[in-house]
């Protein structure tokens, strides 16, 4: 066992070299065997791992084939050639991948990997909103269930929300379920936006006072905030954008000192790419994203666990909402 582990350590040394700034050696020693096993299972089973930017670095840099924000994962899911997609992310992301790949096997390593936004609204709530505002199209954040997508006109992500709202050509839209994303988009458009009261349990915890305190304790810091943060946080940040937009901003602008007001693993993953940039790390953990581990990714590939299925009564309408968004 000890020598198997040290063989795995030796063979994964080039991979470890990438992440050594964010994963201490004793921790990698516990990951190496699973990383190797996953790489082998992917080859054997013709599988790919799609990982969201909030996955931990051993997943993100160690076993993922495609990494990105929700928009990129949805787009890339349409191009995948493999037989099996393992979605290292939360349930709505796996459902979106399945909607776009009905003939492929899509696996989510932990069925409990949910999302507070997706849980904040039901299909019945959407129908009631429509009754109330019959002339306003419904824009659903991808962080929603298939049932909610099926009741909506079009989806959006944090990466394209403004473009989606403005593409509809109406004076008024309903945007759900994230109140803060809707209010942040409303500051950039003349379109009237009616929001739902859903919040992300990770991003709602950041405050404008946090930003002021950071600027005092870390002079010269550049503050990036995800648009799921409250508007008063976005207002005092230097930049706001999707997880991919934040990562691109760091690569493009190369601030000497930066904080990403978002989920914790994001800074680790971006820091791996920019050893010369100082990342200050007050962050909040997403308990749902953190349910995905190397162990359950390995189990997913060994046992086809857990296969994502979609209610046939909703699949066409939900797919139409996602495809309409991808066409923009
Ligand atoms: P992105 O689409 O920006 O990656 O965000 C997804 C998410 O769940 C943020 O909390
Ligand atoms: Fe959902 Fe927030 Fe977690 Fe993203 S960070 S998956 S929006 S709970």
Coordinates of C-alpha atoms and ligand atoms in Angstrom, one line a residue:
X1 CA 0.0 0.0 0.0
X2 CA 2.8 2.4 1.0
X3 CA 4.8 1.7 -2.1
X4 CA 1.6 1.9 -4.3
X5 CA 1.0 5.3 -2.8
X6 CA 4.6 6.4 -3.4
X7 CA 4.4 5.2 -7.0
X8 CA 1.3 7.2 -7.5
X9 CA 3.0 10.2 -5.9
X10 CA 6.0 9.9 -8.3
X11 CA 3.8 9.5 -11.3
X12 CA 1.6 12.5 -10.5
X13 CA 4.6 14.7 -9.6
X14 CA 4.3 16.8 -12.8
X15 CA 0.7 17.5 -11.9
X16 CA 1.6 18.4 -8.4
X17 CA 4.2 20.8 -9.6
X18 CA 1.3 23.0 -11.0
X19 CA -0.6 23.2 -7.7
X20 CA 2.1 23.1 -5.1
X21 CA 1.6 26.7 -4.2
X22 CA -2.0 26.0 -3.0
X23 CA -1.8 22.3 -1.9
X24 CA 0.7 21.3 0.8
X25 CA 2.7 18.0 0.1
X26 CA 1.0 15.9 2.8
X27 CA -2.4 16.8 1.3
X28 CA -1.4 15.9 -2.2
X29 CA -0.1 12.6 -0.8
X30 CA -3.7 11.8 0.1
X31 CA -4.9 12.8 -3.4
X32 CA -2.4 11.2 -5.8
X33 CA -3.9 7.7 -5.9
X34 CA -7.4 9.0 -6.7
X35 CA -6.1 11.4 -9.3
X36 CA -4.3 8.6 -11.1
X37 CA -7.3 6.3 -10.8
X38 CA -9.6 9.0 -12.3
X39 CA -7.2 9.7 -15.2
X40 CA -7.2 6.0 -16.0
X41 CA -11.0 5.6 -15.6
X42 CA -11.6 8.6 -18.0
X43 CA -9.4 6.9 -20.6
X44 CA -11.1 3.5 -20.2
X45 CA -14.6 4.8 -20.2
X46 CA -14.3 7.6 -22.7
X47 CA -15.3 10.1 -20.1
X48 CA -14.6 13.8 -19.6
X49 CA -14.8 15.8 -16.4
X50 CA -16.3 19.3 -16.6
X51 CA -15.4 21.3 -13.5
X52 CA -16.7 24.7 -12.4
X53 CA -14.3 27.4 -11.2
X54 CA -15.4 26.7 -7.6
X55 CA -14.0 23.2 -7.5
X56 CA -11.0 22.5 -5.3
X57 CA -7.6 22.8 -7.0
X58 CA -6.9 19.0 -7.0
X59 CA -10.1 18.6 -9.0
X60 CA -9.8 21.7 -11.1
X61 CA -6.1 21.3 -12.0
X62 CA -5.7 17.6 -11.3
X63 CA -8.5 15.7 -13.2
X64 CA -10.7 18.2 -15.1
X65 CA -10.7 18.3 -18.9
X66 CA -12.8 21.5 -19.2
X67 CA -13.0 24.2 -16.6
X68 CA -14.9 27.4 -16.5
X69 CA -18.0 29.4 -15.5
X70 CA -21.6 28.2 -15.9
X71 CA -21.8 29.7 -19.4
X72 CA -18.6 28.0 -20.7
X73 CA -19.6 24.7 -19.1
X74 CA -23.0 24.8 -20.9
X75 CA -21.4 25.8 -24.2
X76 CA -18.6 23.2 -24.0
X77 CA -21.2 20.5 -23.0
X78 CA -22.6 20.9 -26.5
X79 CA -19.2 20.0 -28.1
X80 CA -18.2 17.1 -26.0
X81 CA -17.2 14.0 -28.0
X82 CA -17.0 11.5 -25.0
X83 CA -19.7 9.0 -24.0
X84 CA -19.8 10.1 -20.4
X85 CA -19.7 13.6 -18.8
X86 CA -18.9 13.9 -15.1
X87 CA -20.0 17.2 -13.9
X88 CA -17.9 18.4 -11.0
X89 CA -20.2 21.2 -9.9
X90 CA -23.7 21.5 -8.7
X91 CA -26.9 19.8 -9.8
X92 CA -28.3 22.5 -12.0
X93 CA -25.0 22.4 -14.0
X94 CA -25.3 18.7 -14.5
X95 CA -29.0 19.0 -15.6
X96 CA -28.0 21.7 -18.1
X97 CA -25.3 19.4 -19.5
X98 CA -27.9 16.6 -19.8
X99 CA -30.4 18.9 -21.5
X100 CA -27.9 19.7 -24.1
X101 CA -26.7 16.0 -24.4
X102 CA -29.7 13.8 -24.1
X103 CA -28.0 10.8 -25.6
X104 CA -24.9 11.0 -23.3
X105 CA -24.5 9.7 -19.8
X106 CA -24.2 12.7 -17.5
X107 CA -23.0 11.9 -13.9
X108 CA -23.1 14.1 -10.8
X109 CA -20.8 12.6 -8.1
X110 CA -23.1 13.7 -5.3
X111 CA -26.9 14.2 -5.8
X112 CA -27.0 16.5 -2.8
X113 CA -24.9 19.2 -4.5
X114 CA -27.6 21.7 -4.8
X115 CA -27.8 25.5 -4.9
X116 CA -29.7 28.0 -2.6
X117 CA -30.7 30.0 -5.7
X118 CA -32.2 27.0 -7.5
X119 CA -34.0 26.0 -4.3
X120 CA -35.5 29.5 -3.9
X121 CA -38.1 29.2 -6.7
X122 CA -40.6 26.6 -8.1
X123 CA -42.3 26.3 -11.4
X124 CA -45.5 27.3 -9.8
X125 CA -43.9 30.6 -8.6
X126 CA -42.9 31.3 -12.2
X127 CA -46.5 30.7 -13.4
X128 CA -47.7 33.2 -10.7
X129 CA -45.2 35.8 -11.8
X130 CA -46.4 35.4 -15.4
X131 CA -50.0 35.9 -14.4
X132 CA -49.0 39.0 -12.6
X133 CA -46.9 40.5 -15.4
X134 CA -48.3 38.8 -18.6
X135 CA -46.4 41.1 -21.0
X136 CA -42.9 40.5 -19.5
X137 CA -40.8 37.7 -20.8
X138 CA -39.2 35.5 -18.1
X139 CA -35.4 35.3 -17.9
X140 CA -34.3 32.4 -15.7
X141 CA -30.7 32.3 -14.3
X142 CA -29.2 28.9 -15.2
X143 CA -29.1 28.3 -11.4
X144 CA -32.6 26.9 -11.5
X145 CA -34.3 23.5 -11.8
X146 CA -35.3 22.1 -15.1
X147 CA -39.0 22.7 -14.1
X148 CA -38.3 26.4 -13.7
X149 CA -36.3 26.6 -17.0
X150 CA -39.3 24.9 -18.7
X151 CA -41.6 27.7 -17.5
X152 CA -39.2 30.4 -18.7
X153 CA -38.6 32.1 -22.0
X154 CA -34.8 32.1 -22.0
X155 CA -32.0 31.4 -19.6
X156 CA -29.0 33.6 -18.7
X157 CA -25.8 33.3 -16.7
X158 CA -23.8 35.9 -14.8
X159 CA -21.7 36.1 -17.9
X160 CA -24.4 37.1 -20.4
X161 CA -27.3 38.4 -18.2
X162 CA -27.2 42.0 -19.6
X163 CA -27.0 40.8 -23.2
X164 CA -29.9 38.3 -22.7
X165 CA -32.1 41.0 -21.1
X166 CA -31.4 43.4 -23.9
X167 CA -31.9 40.8 -26.6
X168 CA -35.6 40.4 -25.9
X169 CA -36.5 43.9 -27.2
X170 CA -39.1 44.5 -24.5
X171 CA -39.4 47.4 -22.0
X172 CA -39.9 45.0 -19.0
X173 CA -38.6 41.6 -18.1
X174 CA -39.0 39.3 -15.2
X175 CA -35.6 38.1 -14.0
X176 CA -35.3 35.2 -11.5
X177 CA -34.4 34.0 -9.0
X178 CA -31.4 36.1 -8.0
X179 CA -32.5 39.4 -6.7
X180 CA -29.0 40.8 -6.5
X181 CA -28.0 39.7 -10.0
X182 CA -31.2 41.3 -11.3
X183 CA -30.6 44.6 -9.5
X184 CA -26.9 44.6 -10.6
X185 CA -28.0 44.2 -14.2
X186 CA -30.8 46.8 -13.8
X187 CA -28.0 49.4 -13.1
X188 CA -26.7 48.8 -16.7
X189 CA -29.9 48.9 -18.8
X190 CA -33.0 50.9 -19.5
X191 CA -35.1 47.7 -19.5
X192 CA -37.3 47.5 -16.4
X193 CA -36.5 44.4 -14.4
X194 CA -38.8 42.7 -11.9
X195 CA -36.8 40.4 -9.6
X196 CA -37.5 37.4 -7.4
X197 CA -36.2 37.4 -3.8
X198 CA -33.7 34.5 -4.2
X199 CA -30.1 34.9 -2.9
X200 CA -26.9 33.0 -3.1
X201 CA -26.0 31.9 0.4
X202 CA -22.3 32.4 -0.4
X203 CA -22.4 35.9 -2.0
X204 CA -25.1 37.5 0.1
X205 CA -22.7 37.4 3.0
X206 CA -20.3 40.0 1.6
X207 CA -20.9 43.6 2.6
X208 CA -19.7 47.0 1.5
X209 CA -18.1 47.3 5.0
X210 CA -16.0 44.2 4.2
X211 CA -14.7 46.0 1.1
X212 CA -13.9 49.2 3.0
X213 CA -12.1 47.2 5.7
X214 CA -10.1 45.3 3.0
X215 CA -9.0 48.6 1.4
X216 CA -7.8 49.9 4.7
X217 CA -5.9 46.8 5.7
X218 CA -4.5 46.1 2.2
X219 CA -3.7 49.4 0.5
X220 CA -3.7 49.3 -3.3
X221 CA -5.9 46.2 -3.4
X222 CA -8.1 45.5 -6.5
X223 CA -11.5 44.2 -5.5
X224 CA -13.5 42.0 -7.8
X225 CA -17.0 41.0 -6.9
X226 CA -19.3 38.4 -8.4
X227 CA -22.7 39.9 -9.5
X228 CA -24.5 37.6 -7.1
X229 CA -23.1 40.0 -4.4
X230 CA -25.5 42.7 -3.0
X231 CA -25.5 45.8 -5.3
X232 CA -23.8 47.9 -2.5
X233 CA -20.8 45.5 -2.7
X234 CA -20.6 45.6 -6.5
X235 CA -20.9 49.4 -6.2
X236 CA -17.7 49.7 -4.2
X237 CA -15.8 47.0 -6.1
X238 CA -13.4 47.8 -8.9
X239 CA -14.9 45.2 -11.3
X240 CA -17.8 42.8 -11.3
X241 CA -18.3 39.8 -13.5
X242 CA -18.8 36.1 -13.8
X243 CA -16.2 33.7 -12.4
X244 CA -14.6 33.5 -15.8
X245 CA -14.7 37.3 -16.2
X246 CA -13.0 37.7 -12.9
X247 CA -10.3 35.2 -13.8
X248 CA -9.8 36.9 -17.2
X249 CA -9.6 40.3 -15.5
X250 CA -6.7 39.1 -13.3
X251 CA -4.9 37.7 -16.3
X252 CA -5.4 40.8 -18.4
X253 CA -4.9 43.6 -15.8
X254 CA -2.4 41.8 -13.6
X255 CA -3.2 43.7 -10.4
X256 CA -0.3 43.3 -7.9
X257 CA -2.8 42.6 -5.0
X258 CA -6.3 41.3 -5.5
X259 CA -9.3 39.9 -3.7
X260 CA -12.1 37.9 -5.4
X261 CA -15.3 38.3 -3.5
X262 CA -16.7 34.9 -4.3
X263 CA -16.3 31.2 -3.4
X264 CA -13.0 30.3 -1.7
X265 CA -11.6 27.8 -4.3
X266 CA -11.8 30.4 -7.0
X267 CA -8.8 32.3 -5.6
X268 CA -6.7 29.1 -5.3
X269 CA -7.4 28.1 -8.8
X270 CA -6.6 31.5 -10.3
X271 CA -3.5 31.9 -8.0
X272 CA -2.0 28.7 -9.5
X273 CA -1.9 30.6 -12.8
X274 CA -0.4 33.8 -11.5
X275 CA 2.4 33.1 -8.9
X276 CA 3.5 36.8 -9.0
X277 CA 0.1 38.2 -7.9
X278 CA -0.8 38.5 -4.2
X279 CA -4.3 37.0 -3.5
X280 CA -5.9 38.2 -0.3
X281 CA -8.5 35.6 0.6
X282 CA -11.5 36.5 2.7
X283 CA -14.0 34.3 0.9
X284 CA -17.1 32.2 1.6
X285 CA -17.4 28.4 1.0
X286 CA -20.2 27.0 -1.1
X287 CA -21.2 23.8 0.9
X288 CA -22.8 22.4 -2.3
X289 CA -19.8 22.8 -4.5
X290 CA -17.7 21.3 -1.7
X291 CA -19.7 18.0 -1.8
X292 CA -17.8 17.1 -4.9
X293 CA -14.5 15.3 -4.0
X294 CA -11.9 13.2 -5.8
X295 CA -13.3 10.2 -4.0
X296 CA -16.9 10.6 -5.3
X297 CA -15.7 11.5 -8.8
X298 CA -13.8 8.2 -8.8
X299 CA -16.8 6.4 -7.5
X300 CA -19.0 8.1 -10.2
X301 CA -16.7 6.7 -12.9
X302 CA -16.5 3.3 -11.3
X303 CA -20.2 2.8 -10.6
X304 CA -22.0 5.2 -13.0
X305 CA -23.1 7.2 -10.0
X306 CA -25.3 9.2 -10.2
X307 CA -26.9 9.4 -13.5
X308 CA -28.8 12.6 -14.3
X309 CA -32.2 12.1 -15.8
X310 CA -34.7 14.7 -16.9
X311 CA -38.5 14.5 -16.7
X312 CA -39.5 13.9 -20.4
X313 CA -42.5 16.3 -19.9
X314 CA -40.2 19.2 -19.4
X315 CA -37.1 18.4 -21.4
X316 CA -38.0 20.2 -24.7
X317 CA -39.3 23.4 -23.1
X318 CA -36.3 23.6 -20.7
X319 CA -33.8 22.9 -23.5
X320 CA -35.4 25.6 -25.7
X321 CA -34.7 28.2 -22.9
X322 CA -31.0 27.1 -22.7
X323 CA -30.5 26.9 -26.4
X324 CA -32.1 30.4 -26.9
X325 CA -29.5 31.7 -24.5
X326 CA -26.6 29.9 -26.2
X327 CA -27.7 31.4 -29.6
X328 CA -27.1 34.9 -28.3
Ligands
LIG1 P1 -20.6 31.7 -12.8 O1 -21.6 31.4 -13.9 O2 -20.2 33.1 -12.7 O3 -19.5 30.7 -12.8 O4 -21.4 31.5 -11.4 C1 -22.0 30.3 -11.0 C2 -22.3 30.3 -9.6 O5 -22.9 29.4 -9.1 C3 -21.9 31.5 -8.9 O6 -22.2 31.3 -7.5
LIG2 FE1 -25.5 28.3 -5.8 FE2 -24.2 30.2 -4.5 FE3 -23.2 27.8 -4.5 FE4 -23.2 29.2 -6.8 S1 -22.1 29.7 -4.9 S2 -23.8 27.1 -6.5 S3 -25.1 30.3 -6.6 S4 -25.2 28.4 -3.6

